[in-house]
Protein backbone atom coordinates (compact mmCIF):
# COMPACT_ATOMS: atom_id res chain seq x y z
CA UNK A 1 0.00 0.00 0.00
CA UNK A 2 1.79 3.14 -1.20
CA UNK A 3 -0.92 5.50 0.04
CA UNK A 4 1.06 6.81 3.08
CA UNK A 5 4.06 7.54 0.83
CA UNK A 6 1.97 9.32 -1.79
CA UNK A 7 0.16 11.22 0.95
CA UNK A 8 3.34 12.67 2.42
CA UNK A 9 4.70 13.51 -1.02
CA UNK A 10 1.51 15.32 -2.00
CA UNK A 11 1.12 17.23 1.26
CA UNK A 12 4.51 18.95 0.98
CA UNK A 13 4.84 20.88 -2.25
CA UNK A 14 8.09 21.32 -4.17
CA UNK A 15 9.13 24.70 -5.59
CA UNK A 16 7.90 23.60 -8.98
CA UNK A 17 4.48 22.61 -7.65
CA UNK A 18 4.18 25.95 -5.82
CA UNK A 19 4.96 27.77 -9.08
CA UNK A 20 2.09 25.93 -10.78
CA UNK A 21 -0.28 26.93 -7.96
CA UNK A 22 0.88 30.56 -8.22
CA UNK A 23 0.23 30.48 -11.91
CA UNK A 24 -3.23 28.89 -11.42
CA UNK A 25 -4.08 31.73 -9.01
CA UNK A 26 -2.85 34.36 -11.51
CA UNK A 27 -5.07 32.90 -14.24
CA UNK A 28 -7.99 32.78 -11.81
CA UNK A 29 -7.46 36.44 -10.98
CA UNK A 30 -7.55 37.46 -14.65
CA UNK A 31 -10.80 35.60 -15.25
CA UNK A 32 -12.33 36.87 -11.98
CA UNK A 33 -11.51 40.46 -12.95
CA UNK A 34 -13.42 39.97 -16.15
CA UNK A 35 -16.50 38.99 -14.14
CA UNK A 36 -16.12 41.93 -11.82
CA UNK A 37 -15.98 44.36 -14.74
CA UNK A 38 -18.97 42.68 -16.41
CA UNK A 39 -21.33 42.12 -13.49
CA UNK A 40 -24.38 44.33 -13.22
CA UNK A 41 -27.96 43.97 -12.06
CA UNK A 42 -30.07 42.10 -14.61
CA UNK A 43 -27.43 39.52 -15.54
CA UNK A 44 -28.00 35.91 -14.59
CA UNK A 45 -25.55 34.16 -12.28
CA UNK A 46 -24.83 31.54 -14.97
CA UNK A 47 -23.75 34.25 -17.41
CA UNK A 48 -20.90 35.13 -15.08
CA UNK A 49 -20.05 31.48 -14.34
CA UNK A 50 -20.03 30.72 -18.10
CA UNK A 51 -17.79 33.71 -18.75
CA UNK A 52 -15.35 32.46 -16.12
CA UNK A 53 -15.23 29.02 -17.71
CA UNK A 54 -14.90 30.51 -21.21
CA UNK A 55 -12.06 32.83 -20.18
CA UNK A 56 -10.23 30.01 -18.47
CA UNK A 57 -10.47 27.49 -21.33
CA UNK A 58 -7.16 26.17 -22.60
CA UNK A 59 -6.57 24.26 -25.81
CA UNK A 60 -10.33 24.12 -26.35
CA UNK A 61 -10.99 22.40 -23.03
CA UNK A 62 -12.47 23.52 -19.75
CA UNK A 63 -9.73 24.28 -17.24
CA UNK A 64 -11.83 24.55 -14.10
CA UNK A 65 -10.49 23.32 -10.77
CA UNK A 66 -14.12 22.72 -9.66
CA UNK A 67 -17.65 23.79 -10.54
CA UNK A 68 -17.80 27.56 -10.36
CA UNK A 69 -20.01 29.05 -7.67
CA UNK A 70 -21.73 32.39 -8.36
CA UNK A 71 -24.44 33.19 -5.82
CA UNK A 72 -26.25 36.52 -5.68
CA UNK A 73 -28.40 37.85 -2.84
CA UNK A 74 -30.02 35.04 -0.82
CA UNK A 75 -28.09 32.48 -2.92
CA UNK A 76 -24.85 33.74 -1.41
CA UNK A 77 -25.97 32.13 1.84
CA UNK A 78 -26.20 28.65 0.28
CA UNK A 79 -22.95 26.71 0.65
CA UNK A 80 -21.74 25.35 -2.69
CA UNK A 81 -24.81 26.85 -4.41
CA UNK A 82 -24.99 24.85 -7.64
CA UNK A 83 -27.82 26.20 -9.82
CA UNK A 84 -26.79 29.71 -10.94
CA UNK A 85 -30.20 30.37 -12.50
CA UNK A 86 -31.21 33.60 -10.77
CA UNK A 87 -31.06 37.15 -11.99
CA UNK A 88 -28.71 39.44 -10.06
CA UNK A 89 -30.72 42.26 -8.48
CA UNK A 90 -29.86 45.83 -7.60
CA UNK A 91 -28.23 45.89 -4.14
CA UNK A 92 -27.24 42.18 -4.18
CA UNK A 93 -24.02 40.92 -2.79
CA UNK A 94 -22.40 38.36 -5.16
CA UNK A 95 -20.33 35.49 -3.81
CA UNK A 96 -17.80 33.97 -6.21
CA UNK A 97 -15.97 30.74 -5.37
CA UNK A 98 -13.88 29.70 -8.33
CA UNK A 99 -10.57 28.39 -9.55
CA UNK A 100 -8.59 27.48 -12.63
CA UNK A 101 -5.70 25.06 -13.04
CA UNK A 102 -2.14 25.29 -14.21
CA UNK A 103 -0.66 22.00 -15.31
CA UNK A 104 -3.30 20.20 -13.21
CA UNK A 105 -2.61 22.26 -10.05
CA UNK A 106 -5.63 24.08 -8.65
CA UNK A 107 -6.44 27.54 -7.37
CA UNK A 108 -9.40 27.93 -5.00
CA UNK A 109 -10.48 31.52 -4.44
CA UNK A 110 -13.59 33.10 -2.94
CA UNK A 111 -14.43 36.76 -3.11
CA UNK A 112 -17.68 38.55 -2.31
CA UNK A 113 -18.45 41.84 -4.03
CA UNK A 114 -21.53 44.12 -4.08
CA UNK A 115 -23.04 44.27 -7.57
CA UNK A 116 -23.53 48.05 -7.32
CA UNK A 117 -19.97 48.66 -6.18
CA UNK A 118 -21.14 49.86 -2.78
CA UNK A 119 -21.71 47.69 0.32
CA UNK A 120 -24.89 48.37 2.32
CA UNK A 121 -24.37 48.97 6.06
CA UNK A 122 -25.28 45.41 7.02
CA UNK A 123 -23.28 43.86 4.16
CA UNK A 124 -20.28 45.92 5.27
CA UNK A 125 -20.57 44.69 8.87
CA UNK A 126 -20.74 41.04 7.84
CA UNK A 127 -17.89 41.53 5.36
CA UNK A 128 -15.72 43.22 7.98
CA UNK A 129 -16.15 40.31 10.42
CA UNK A 130 -15.16 37.76 7.77
CA UNK A 131 -12.25 39.83 6.48
CA UNK A 132 -10.86 40.33 9.99
CA UNK A 133 -11.12 36.58 10.56
CA UNK A 134 -9.44 35.79 7.23
CA UNK A 135 -6.48 38.00 8.18
CA UNK A 136 -6.32 36.77 11.78
CA UNK A 137 -6.24 33.10 10.73
CA UNK A 138 -3.50 33.85 8.18
CA UNK A 139 -1.46 35.61 10.90
CA UNK A 140 -2.06 32.67 13.29
CA UNK A 141 -0.81 29.95 10.91
CA UNK A 142 2.41 28.36 12.11
CA UNK A 143 4.24 25.09 11.55
CA UNK A 144 3.06 22.64 14.19
CA UNK A 145 -0.59 23.73 14.31
CA UNK A 146 -3.26 21.49 12.80
CA UNK A 147 -6.17 22.46 10.57
CA UNK A 148 -8.42 21.63 13.54
CA UNK A 149 -6.54 24.31 15.56
CA UNK A 150 -7.19 26.84 12.77
CA UNK A 151 -10.89 25.95 12.77
CA UNK A 152 -11.17 26.35 16.54
CA UNK A 153 -9.44 29.73 16.27
CA UNK A 154 -11.75 30.83 13.41
CA UNK A 155 -14.91 29.82 15.31
CA UNK A 156 -14.01 31.78 18.38
CA UNK A 157 -12.78 34.78 16.34
CA UNK A 158 -15.98 34.93 14.28
CA UNK A 159 -18.11 34.58 17.39
CA UNK A 160 -16.34 37.55 19.04
CA UNK A 161 -16.59 39.64 15.89
CA UNK A 162 -20.30 38.93 15.46
CA UNK A 163 -21.01 39.82 19.08
CA UNK A 164 -18.86 42.97 18.84
CA UNK A 165 -20.69 44.08 15.68
CA UNK A 166 -24.06 43.15 17.25
CA UNK A 167 -24.78 40.66 14.49
CA UNK A 168 -25.60 37.93 17.00
CA UNK A 169 -26.49 37.61 20.64
CA UNK A 170 -23.69 36.30 22.95
CA UNK A 171 -25.86 33.26 23.75
CA UNK A 172 -26.04 32.18 20.09
CA UNK A 173 -23.97 29.39 18.54
CA UNK A 174 -21.69 30.77 15.79
CA UNK A 175 -21.99 27.46 13.92
CA UNK A 176 -25.51 28.52 12.92
CA UNK A 177 -23.92 31.25 10.75
CA UNK A 178 -20.51 29.71 9.97
CA UNK A 179 -21.30 26.38 8.39
CA UNK A 180 -18.05 24.93 7.10
CA UNK A 181 -14.35 24.48 7.76
CA UNK A 182 -11.72 27.18 7.51
CA UNK A 183 -9.02 25.25 5.62
CA UNK A 184 -8.14 22.34 3.42
CA UNK A 185 -5.01 21.33 1.57
CA UNK A 186 -4.79 22.41 -2.07
CA UNK A 187 -2.85 20.89 -4.94
CA UNK A 188 -3.64 18.42 -7.70
CA UNK A 189 -7.13 18.25 -6.20
CA UNK A 190 -8.99 21.29 -4.91
CA UNK A 191 -9.53 19.37 -1.69
CA UNK A 192 -6.13 17.74 -1.87
CA UNK A 193 -5.45 14.48 -0.10
CA UNK A 194 -4.17 15.05 3.41
CA UNK A 195 -4.05 13.68 6.90
CA UNK A 196 -5.79 16.46 8.78
CA UNK A 197 -4.36 15.24 12.07
CA UNK A 198 -0.78 15.90 10.93
CA UNK A 199 0.65 19.24 12.06
CA UNK A 200 1.23 21.84 9.37
CA UNK A 201 4.73 22.05 7.99
CA UNK A 202 6.74 24.12 5.57
CA UNK A 203 5.66 23.44 2.00
CA UNK A 204 1.99 22.76 2.77
CA UNK A 205 -0.43 24.82 0.69
CA UNK A 206 -3.80 25.36 2.34
CA UNK A 207 -6.85 27.56 1.91
CA UNK A 208 -8.09 30.08 4.48
CA UNK A 209 -11.81 30.55 3.91
CA UNK A 210 -13.91 31.86 6.77
CA UNK A 211 -17.50 32.77 5.95
CA UNK A 212 -20.70 34.05 7.52
CA UNK A 213 -24.17 33.37 6.16
CA UNK A 214 -27.21 35.42 7.19
CA UNK A 215 -30.29 34.48 5.10
CA UNK A 216 -32.32 37.09 7.01
CA UNK A 217 -30.12 39.78 5.42
CA UNK A 218 -29.77 37.93 2.08
CA UNK A 219 -26.05 38.13 2.70
CA UNK A 220 -23.41 35.41 2.68
CA UNK A 221 -19.74 36.35 2.64
CA UNK A 222 -16.77 34.05 2.11
CA UNK A 223 -13.22 35.29 1.60
CA UNK A 224 -10.88 32.51 0.55
CA UNK A 225 -7.14 32.82 0.02
CA UNK A 226 -4.52 30.20 -0.82
CA UNK A 227 -1.50 30.26 1.46
CA UNK A 228 1.89 28.60 1.69
CA UNK A 229 3.08 27.42 5.11
CA UNK A 230 6.69 28.46 5.71
CA UNK A 231 9.01 28.23 8.72
CA UNK A 232 7.81 31.75 9.66
CA UNK A 233 4.65 33.59 8.72
CA UNK A 234 2.44 32.06 6.07
CA UNK A 235 2.81 33.50 2.58
CA UNK A 236 -0.47 34.51 0.95
CA UNK A 237 -0.17 33.30 -2.64
CA UNK A 238 -3.37 35.14 -3.60
CA UNK A 239 -2.53 38.45 -1.92
CA UNK A 240 -2.93 40.43 -5.17
CA UNK A 241 -6.66 39.60 -5.41
CA UNK A 242 -8.32 42.55 -3.75
CA UNK A 243 -10.36 42.07 -0.59
CA UNK A 244 -10.25 45.39 1.33
CA UNK A 245 -13.62 47.19 1.32
CA UNK A 246 -12.03 50.46 0.16
CA UNK A 247 -10.21 48.73 -2.73
CA UNK A 248 -13.38 46.93 -3.83
CA UNK A 249 -15.48 50.11 -3.74
CA UNK A 250 -12.76 52.03 -5.61
CA UNK A 251 -12.36 49.34 -8.28
CA UNK A 252 -16.08 48.96 -8.85
CA UNK A 253 -16.64 52.72 -9.05
CA UNK A 254 -14.20 52.90 -11.96
CA UNK A 255 -16.19 50.38 -14.03
N1 LIG B 1 -14.58 25.60 -3.67
C1 LIG B 1 -14.69 24.64 -2.67
C2 LIG B 1 -14.06 25.05 -1.43
O1 LIG B 1 -13.81 26.22 -1.23
O2 LIG B 1 -13.70 24.27 -0.59
MN1 LIG C 1 -11.75 25.86 -0.53
MN1 LIG D 1 -13.49 27.60 -2.73
mmCIF file of C-alpha atoms and ligand atoms in Angstrom:
data_model
loop_
_atom_site.group_PDB
_atom_site.id
_atom_site.type_symbol
_atom_site.label_atom_id
_atom_site.label_comp_id
_atom_site.label_asym_id
_atom_site.label_seq_id
_atom_site.Cartn_x
_atom_site.Cartn_y
_atom_site.Cartn_z
ATOM 1 C CA UNK A 1 0.000 0.000 0.000
ATOM 2 C CA UNK A 2 1.789 3.140 -1.202
ATOM 3 C CA UNK A 3 -0.915 5.502 0.042
ATOM 4 C CA UNK A 4 1.060 6.808 3.082
ATOM 5 C CA UNK A 5 4.065 7.538 0.831
ATOM 6 C CA UNK A 6 1.965 9.319 -1.789
ATOM 7 C CA UNK A 7 0.164 11.221 0.950
ATOM 8 C CA UNK A 8 3.338 12.667 2.424
ATOM 9 C CA UNK A 9 4.700 13.507 -1.023
ATOM 10 C CA UNK A 10 1.512 15.320 -2.001
ATOM 11 C CA UNK A 11 1.125 17.225 1.262
ATOM 12 C CA UNK A 12 4.510 18.947 0.978
ATOM 13 C CA UNK A 13 4.838 20.882 -2.253
ATOM 14 C CA UNK A 14 8.088 21.317 -4.172
ATOM 15 C CA UNK A 15 9.134 24.705 -5.586
ATOM 16 C CA UNK A 16 7.899 23.599 -8.975
ATOM 17 C CA UNK A 17 4.485 22.612 -7.651
ATOM 18 C CA UNK A 18 4.185 25.948 -5.819
ATOM 19 C CA UNK A 19 4.959 27.771 -9.084
ATOM 20 C CA UNK A 20 2.093 25.934 -10.776
ATOM 21 C CA UNK A 21 -0.279 26.927 -7.958
ATOM 22 C CA UNK A 22 0.880 30.563 -8.217
ATOM 23 C CA UNK A 23 0.227 30.480 -11.908
ATOM 24 C CA UNK A 24 -3.233 28.891 -11.415
ATOM 25 C CA UNK A 25 -4.075 31.733 -9.013
ATOM 26 C CA UNK A 26 -2.847 34.356 -11.509
ATOM 27 C CA UNK A 27 -5.068 32.896 -14.238
ATOM 28 C CA UNK A 28 -7.991 32.779 -11.815
ATOM 29 C CA UNK A 29 -7.463 36.438 -10.976
ATOM 30 C CA UNK A 30 -7.546 37.461 -14.647
ATOM 31 C CA UNK A 31 -10.800 35.598 -15.248
ATOM 32 C CA UNK A 32 -12.329 36.871 -11.985
ATOM 33 C CA UNK A 33 -11.514 40.460 -12.948
ATOM 34 C CA UNK A 34 -13.416 39.970 -16.148
ATOM 35 C CA UNK A 35 -16.496 38.991 -14.140
ATOM 36 C CA UNK A 36 -16.122 41.933 -11.817
ATOM 37 C CA UNK A 37 -15.979 44.364 -14.738
ATOM 38 C CA UNK A 38 -18.967 42.676 -16.408
ATOM 39 C CA UNK A 39 -21.326 42.124 -13.493
ATOM 40 C CA UNK A 40 -24.375 44.335 -13.219
ATOM 41 C CA UNK A 41 -27.959 43.965 -12.059
ATOM 42 C CA UNK A 42 -30.074 42.101 -14.612
ATOM 43 C CA UNK A 43 -27.426 39.523 -15.542
ATOM 44 C CA UNK A 44 -28.001 35.912 -14.586
ATOM 45 C CA UNK A 45 -25.553 34.155 -12.277
ATOM 46 C CA UNK A 46 -24.833 31.545 -14.971
ATOM 47 C CA UNK A 47 -23.750 34.248 -17.413
ATOM 48 C CA UNK A 48 -20.899 35.127 -15.076
ATOM 49 C CA UNK A 49 -20.054 31.478 -14.339
ATOM 50 C CA UNK A 50 -20.027 30.720 -18.096
ATOM 51 C CA UNK A 51 -17.787 33.708 -18.750
ATOM 52 C CA UNK A 52 -15.345 32.456 -16.118
ATOM 53 C CA UNK A 53 -15.228 29.024 -17.710
ATOM 54 C CA UNK A 54 -14.898 30.513 -21.209
ATOM 55 C CA UNK A 55 -12.055 32.831 -20.180
ATOM 56 C CA UNK A 56 -10.234 30.007 -18.469
ATOM 57 C CA UNK A 57 -10.469 27.490 -21.330
ATOM 58 C CA UNK A 58 -7.160 26.171 -22.595
ATOM 59 C CA UNK A 59 -6.571 24.257 -25.809
ATOM 60 C CA UNK A 60 -10.328 24.115 -26.347
ATOM 61 C CA UNK A 61 -10.987 22.402 -23.030
ATOM 62 C CA UNK A 62 -12.469 23.521 -19.749
ATOM 63 C CA UNK A 63 -9.731 24.280 -17.244
ATOM 64 C CA UNK A 64 -11.827 24.554 -14.097
ATOM 65 C CA UNK A 65 -10.489 23.323 -10.772
ATOM 66 C CA UNK A 66 -14.116 22.722 -9.655
ATOM 67 C CA UNK A 67 -17.652 23.787 -10.545
ATOM 68 C CA UNK A 68 -17.795 27.561 -10.365
ATOM 69 C CA UNK A 69 -20.014 29.054 -7.673
ATOM 70 C CA UNK A 70 -21.730 32.386 -8.358
ATOM 71 C CA UNK A 71 -24.445 33.187 -5.821
ATOM 72 C CA UNK A 72 -26.251 36.523 -5.681
ATOM 73 C CA UNK A 73 -28.402 37.853 -2.836
ATOM 74 C CA UNK A 74 -30.022 35.044 -0.815
ATOM 75 C CA UNK A 75 -28.088 32.480 -2.918
ATOM 76 C CA UNK A 76 -24.847 33.744 -1.415
ATOM 77 C CA UNK A 77 -25.974 32.129 1.843
ATOM 78 C CA UNK A 78 -26.196 28.646 0.277
ATOM 79 C CA UNK A 79 -22.952 26.706 0.651
ATOM 80 C CA UNK A 80 -21.736 25.346 -2.694
ATOM 81 C CA UNK A 81 -24.811 26.853 -4.406
ATOM 82 C CA UNK A 82 -24.994 24.854 -7.645
ATOM 83 C CA UNK A 83 -27.823 26.203 -9.821
ATOM 84 C CA UNK A 84 -26.791 29.708 -10.942
ATOM 85 C CA UNK A 85 -30.197 30.368 -12.500
ATOM 86 C CA UNK A 86 -31.208 33.603 -10.766
ATOM 87 C CA UNK A 87 -31.060 37.150 -11.992
ATOM 88 C CA UNK A 88 -28.714 39.441 -10.062
ATOM 89 C CA UNK A 89 -30.717 42.258 -8.475
ATOM 90 C CA UNK A 90 -29.858 45.835 -7.597
ATOM 91 C CA UNK A 91 -28.226 45.889 -4.144
ATOM 92 C CA UNK A 92 -27.241 42.183 -4.182
ATOM 93 C CA UNK A 93 -24.015 40.916 -2.792
ATOM 94 C CA UNK A 94 -22.403 38.364 -5.163
ATOM 95 C CA UNK A 95 -20.328 35.492 -3.810
ATOM 96 C CA UNK A 96 -17.802 33.966 -6.211
ATOM 97 C CA UNK A 97 -15.971 30.737 -5.368
ATOM 98 C CA UNK A 98 -13.885 29.697 -8.333
ATOM 99 C CA UNK A 99 -10.573 28.393 -9.554
ATOM 100 C CA UNK A 100 -8.590 27.475 -12.627
ATOM 101 C CA UNK A 101 -5.698 25.060 -13.037
ATOM 102 C CA UNK A 102 -2.142 25.293 -14.208
ATOM 103 C CA UNK A 103 -0.664 22.001 -15.314
ATOM 104 C CA UNK A 104 -3.298 20.198 -13.211
ATOM 105 C CA UNK A 105 -2.605 22.261 -10.049
ATOM 106 C CA UNK A 106 -5.626 24.085 -8.646
ATOM 107 C CA UNK A 107 -6.436 27.543 -7.374
ATOM 108 C CA UNK A 108 -9.398 27.928 -5.003
ATOM 109 C CA UNK A 109 -10.481 31.523 -4.443
ATOM 110 C CA UNK A 110 -13.595 33.096 -2.943
ATOM 111 C CA UNK A 111 -14.432 36.764 -3.110
ATOM 112 C CA UNK A 112 -17.681 38.546 -2.307
ATOM 113 C CA UNK A 113 -18.453 41.844 -4.026
ATOM 114 C CA UNK A 114 -21.534 44.117 -4.078
ATOM 115 C CA UNK A 115 -23.039 44.265 -7.572
ATOM 116 C CA UNK A 116 -23.528 48.045 -7.318
ATOM 117 C CA UNK A 117 -19.971 48.658 -6.180
ATOM 118 C CA UNK A 118 -21.143 49.860 -2.777
ATOM 119 C CA UNK A 119 -21.715 47.694 0.320
ATOM 120 C CA UNK A 120 -24.886 48.374 2.322
ATOM 121 C CA UNK A 121 -24.368 48.968 6.056
ATOM 122 C CA UNK A 122 -25.278 45.410 7.016
ATOM 123 C CA UNK A 123 -23.276 43.859 4.156
ATOM 124 C CA UNK A 124 -20.280 45.921 5.267
ATOM 125 C CA UNK A 125 -20.566 44.688 8.868
ATOM 126 C CA UNK A 126 -20.739 41.038 7.844
ATOM 127 C CA UNK A 127 -17.893 41.529 5.364
ATOM 128 C CA UNK A 128 -15.724 43.216 7.980
ATOM 129 C CA UNK A 129 -16.152 40.310 10.417
ATOM 130 C CA UNK A 130 -15.162 37.756 7.767
ATOM 131 C CA UNK A 131 -12.248 39.834 6.481
ATOM 132 C CA UNK A 132 -10.856 40.332 9.986
ATOM 133 C CA UNK A 133 -11.118 36.585 10.557
ATOM 134 C CA UNK A 134 -9.437 35.792 7.232
ATOM 135 C CA UNK A 135 -6.483 37.997 8.176
ATOM 136 C CA UNK A 136 -6.320 36.767 11.778
ATOM 137 C CA UNK A 137 -6.239 33.101 10.731
ATOM 138 C CA UNK A 138 -3.500 33.847 8.180
ATOM 139 C CA UNK A 139 -1.460 35.607 10.896
ATOM 140 C CA UNK A 140 -2.056 32.670 13.288
ATOM 141 C CA UNK A 141 -0.808 29.946 10.910
ATOM 142 C CA UNK A 142 2.415 28.359 12.115
ATOM 143 C CA UNK A 143 4.241 25.092 11.548
ATOM 144 C CA UNK A 144 3.062 22.637 14.190
ATOM 145 C CA UNK A 145 -0.587 23.729 14.311
ATOM 146 C CA UNK A 146 -3.256 21.489 12.795
ATOM 147 C CA UNK A 147 -6.169 22.457 10.574
ATOM 148 C CA UNK A 148 -8.422 21.634 13.540
ATOM 149 C CA UNK A 149 -6.537 24.307 15.557
ATOM 150 C CA UNK A 150 -7.194 26.838 12.774
ATOM 151 C CA UNK A 151 -10.887 25.950 12.768
ATOM 152 C CA UNK A 152 -11.175 26.354 16.541
ATOM 153 C CA UNK A 153 -9.440 29.732 16.266
ATOM 154 C CA UNK A 154 -11.749 30.830 13.415
ATOM 155 C CA UNK A 155 -14.915 29.822 15.309
ATOM 156 C CA UNK A 156 -14.007 31.784 18.381
ATOM 157 C CA UNK A 157 -12.779 34.775 16.344
ATOM 158 C CA UNK A 158 -15.979 34.929 14.280
ATOM 159 C CA UNK A 159 -18.114 34.581 17.392
ATOM 160 C CA UNK A 160 -16.340 37.546 19.039
ATOM 161 C CA UNK A 161 -16.589 39.644 15.888
ATOM 162 C CA UNK A 162 -20.305 38.931 15.458
ATOM 163 C CA UNK A 163 -21.014 39.819 19.084
ATOM 164 C CA UNK A 164 -18.859 42.969 18.837
ATOM 165 C CA UNK A 165 -20.686 44.080 15.683
ATOM 166 C CA UNK A 166 -24.058 43.149 17.254
ATOM 167 C CA UNK A 167 -24.777 40.659 14.494
ATOM 168 C CA UNK A 168 -25.604 37.925 16.996
ATOM 169 C CA UNK A 169 -26.487 37.610 20.644
ATOM 170 C CA UNK A 170 -23.687 36.304 22.951
ATOM 171 C CA UNK A 171 -25.856 33.265 23.751
ATOM 172 C CA UNK A 172 -26.044 32.176 20.095
ATOM 173 C CA UNK A 173 -23.972 29.388 18.540
ATOM 174 C CA UNK A 174 -21.694 30.769 15.794
ATOM 175 C CA UNK A 175 -21.992 27.457 13.921
ATOM 176 C CA UNK A 176 -25.511 28.524 12.922
ATOM 177 C CA UNK A 177 -23.919 31.252 10.755
ATOM 178 C CA UNK A 178 -20.514 29.707 9.974
ATOM 179 C CA UNK A 179 -21.304 26.379 8.391
ATOM 180 C CA UNK A 180 -18.049 24.927 7.100
ATOM 181 C CA UNK A 181 -14.351 24.476 7.764
ATOM 182 C CA UNK A 182 -11.716 27.183 7.512
ATOM 183 C CA UNK A 183 -9.024 25.254 5.618
ATOM 184 C CA UNK A 184 -8.142 22.340 3.425
ATOM 185 C CA UNK A 185 -5.012 21.333 1.571
ATOM 186 C CA UNK A 186 -4.789 22.411 -2.069
ATOM 187 C CA UNK A 187 -2.852 20.890 -4.945
ATOM 188 C CA UNK A 188 -3.636 18.415 -7.703
ATOM 189 C CA UNK A 189 -7.127 18.247 -6.197
ATOM 190 C CA UNK A 190 -8.986 21.290 -4.908
ATOM 191 C CA UNK A 191 -9.527 19.370 -1.691
ATOM 192 C CA UNK A 192 -6.126 17.743 -1.869
ATOM 193 C CA UNK A 193 -5.450 14.484 -0.095
ATOM 194 C CA UNK A 194 -4.171 15.054 3.413
ATOM 195 C CA UNK A 195 -4.050 13.681 6.903
ATOM 196 C CA UNK A 196 -5.788 16.464 8.777
ATOM 197 C CA UNK A 197 -4.357 15.240 12.067
ATOM 198 C CA UNK A 198 -0.782 15.900 10.931
ATOM 199 C CA UNK A 199 0.651 19.238 12.064
ATOM 200 C CA UNK A 200 1.228 21.839 9.369
ATOM 201 C CA UNK A 201 4.731 22.047 7.994
ATOM 202 C CA UNK A 202 6.740 24.118 5.565
ATOM 203 C CA UNK A 203 5.657 23.436 1.996
ATOM 204 C CA UNK A 204 1.991 22.764 2.765
ATOM 205 C CA UNK A 205 -0.429 24.817 0.686
ATOM 206 C CA UNK A 206 -3.800 25.357 2.336
ATOM 207 C CA UNK A 207 -6.848 27.561 1.910
ATOM 208 C CA UNK A 208 -8.090 30.078 4.475
ATOM 209 C CA UNK A 209 -11.807 30.550 3.911
ATOM 210 C CA UNK A 210 -13.908 31.856 6.770
ATOM 211 C CA UNK A 211 -17.502 32.772 5.948
ATOM 212 C CA UNK A 212 -20.703 34.046 7.521
ATOM 213 C CA UNK A 213 -24.172 33.370 6.156
ATOM 214 C CA UNK A 214 -27.208 35.423 7.191
ATOM 215 C CA UNK A 215 -30.289 34.480 5.105
ATOM 216 C CA UNK A 216 -32.321 37.093 7.013
ATOM 217 C CA UNK A 217 -30.116 39.778 5.417
ATOM 218 C CA UNK A 218 -29.773 37.932 2.076
ATOM 219 C CA UNK A 219 -26.047 38.127 2.702
ATOM 220 C CA UNK A 220 -23.413 35.409 2.679
ATOM 221 C CA UNK A 221 -19.743 36.349 2.640
ATOM 222 C CA UNK A 222 -16.768 34.048 2.109
ATOM 223 C CA UNK A 223 -13.218 35.288 1.602
ATOM 224 C CA UNK A 224 -10.875 32.509 0.547
ATOM 225 C CA UNK A 225 -7.140 32.820 0.020
ATOM 226 C CA UNK A 226 -4.517 30.202 -0.824
ATOM 227 C CA UNK A 227 -1.496 30.256 1.464
ATOM 228 C CA UNK A 228 1.893 28.604 1.693
ATOM 229 C CA UNK A 229 3.078 27.421 5.107
ATOM 230 C CA UNK A 230 6.692 28.456 5.711
ATOM 231 C CA UNK A 231 9.005 28.231 8.717
ATOM 232 C CA UNK A 232 7.813 31.750 9.665
ATOM 233 C CA UNK A 233 4.649 33.589 8.716
ATOM 234 C CA UNK A 234 2.443 32.059 6.072
ATOM 235 C CA UNK A 235 2.805 33.501 2.582
ATOM 236 C CA UNK A 236 -0.467 34.511 0.954
ATOM 237 C CA UNK A 237 -0.165 33.297 -2.643
ATOM 238 C CA UNK A 238 -3.371 35.135 -3.601
ATOM 239 C CA UNK A 239 -2.530 38.447 -1.923
ATOM 240 C CA UNK A 240 -2.930 40.426 -5.172
ATOM 241 C CA UNK A 241 -6.656 39.600 -5.411
ATOM 242 C CA UNK A 242 -8.322 42.553 -3.751
ATOM 243 C CA UNK A 243 -10.364 42.074 -0.588
ATOM 244 C CA UNK A 244 -10.253 45.386 1.335
ATOM 245 C CA UNK A 245 -13.622 47.191 1.324
ATOM 246 C CA UNK A 246 -12.029 50.463 0.164
ATOM 247 C CA UNK A 247 -10.213 48.728 -2.732
ATOM 248 C CA UNK A 248 -13.384 46.931 -3.828
ATOM 249 C CA UNK A 249 -15.476 50.111 -3.744
ATOM 250 C CA UNK A 250 -12.763 52.029 -5.608
ATOM 251 C CA UNK A 251 -12.358 49.338 -8.278
ATOM 252 C CA UNK A 252 -16.085 48.964 -8.854
ATOM 253 C CA UNK A 253 -16.642 52.724 -9.046
ATOM 254 C CA UNK A 254 -14.200 52.901 -11.958
ATOM 255 C CA UNK A 255 -16.191 50.380 -14.032
HETATM 256 N N1 LIG B 1 -14.579 25.603 -3.672
HETATM 257 C C1 LIG B 1 -14.690 24.636 -2.674
HETATM 258 C C2 LIG B 1 -14.058 25.054 -1.431
HETATM 259 O O1 LIG B 1 -13.811 26.223 -1.235
HETATM 260 O O2 LIG B 1 -13.698 24.272 -0.593
HETATM 261 MN MN1 LIG B 2 -11.748 25.859 -0.529
HETATM 262 MN MN1 LIG B 3 -13.492 27.603 -2.730
#
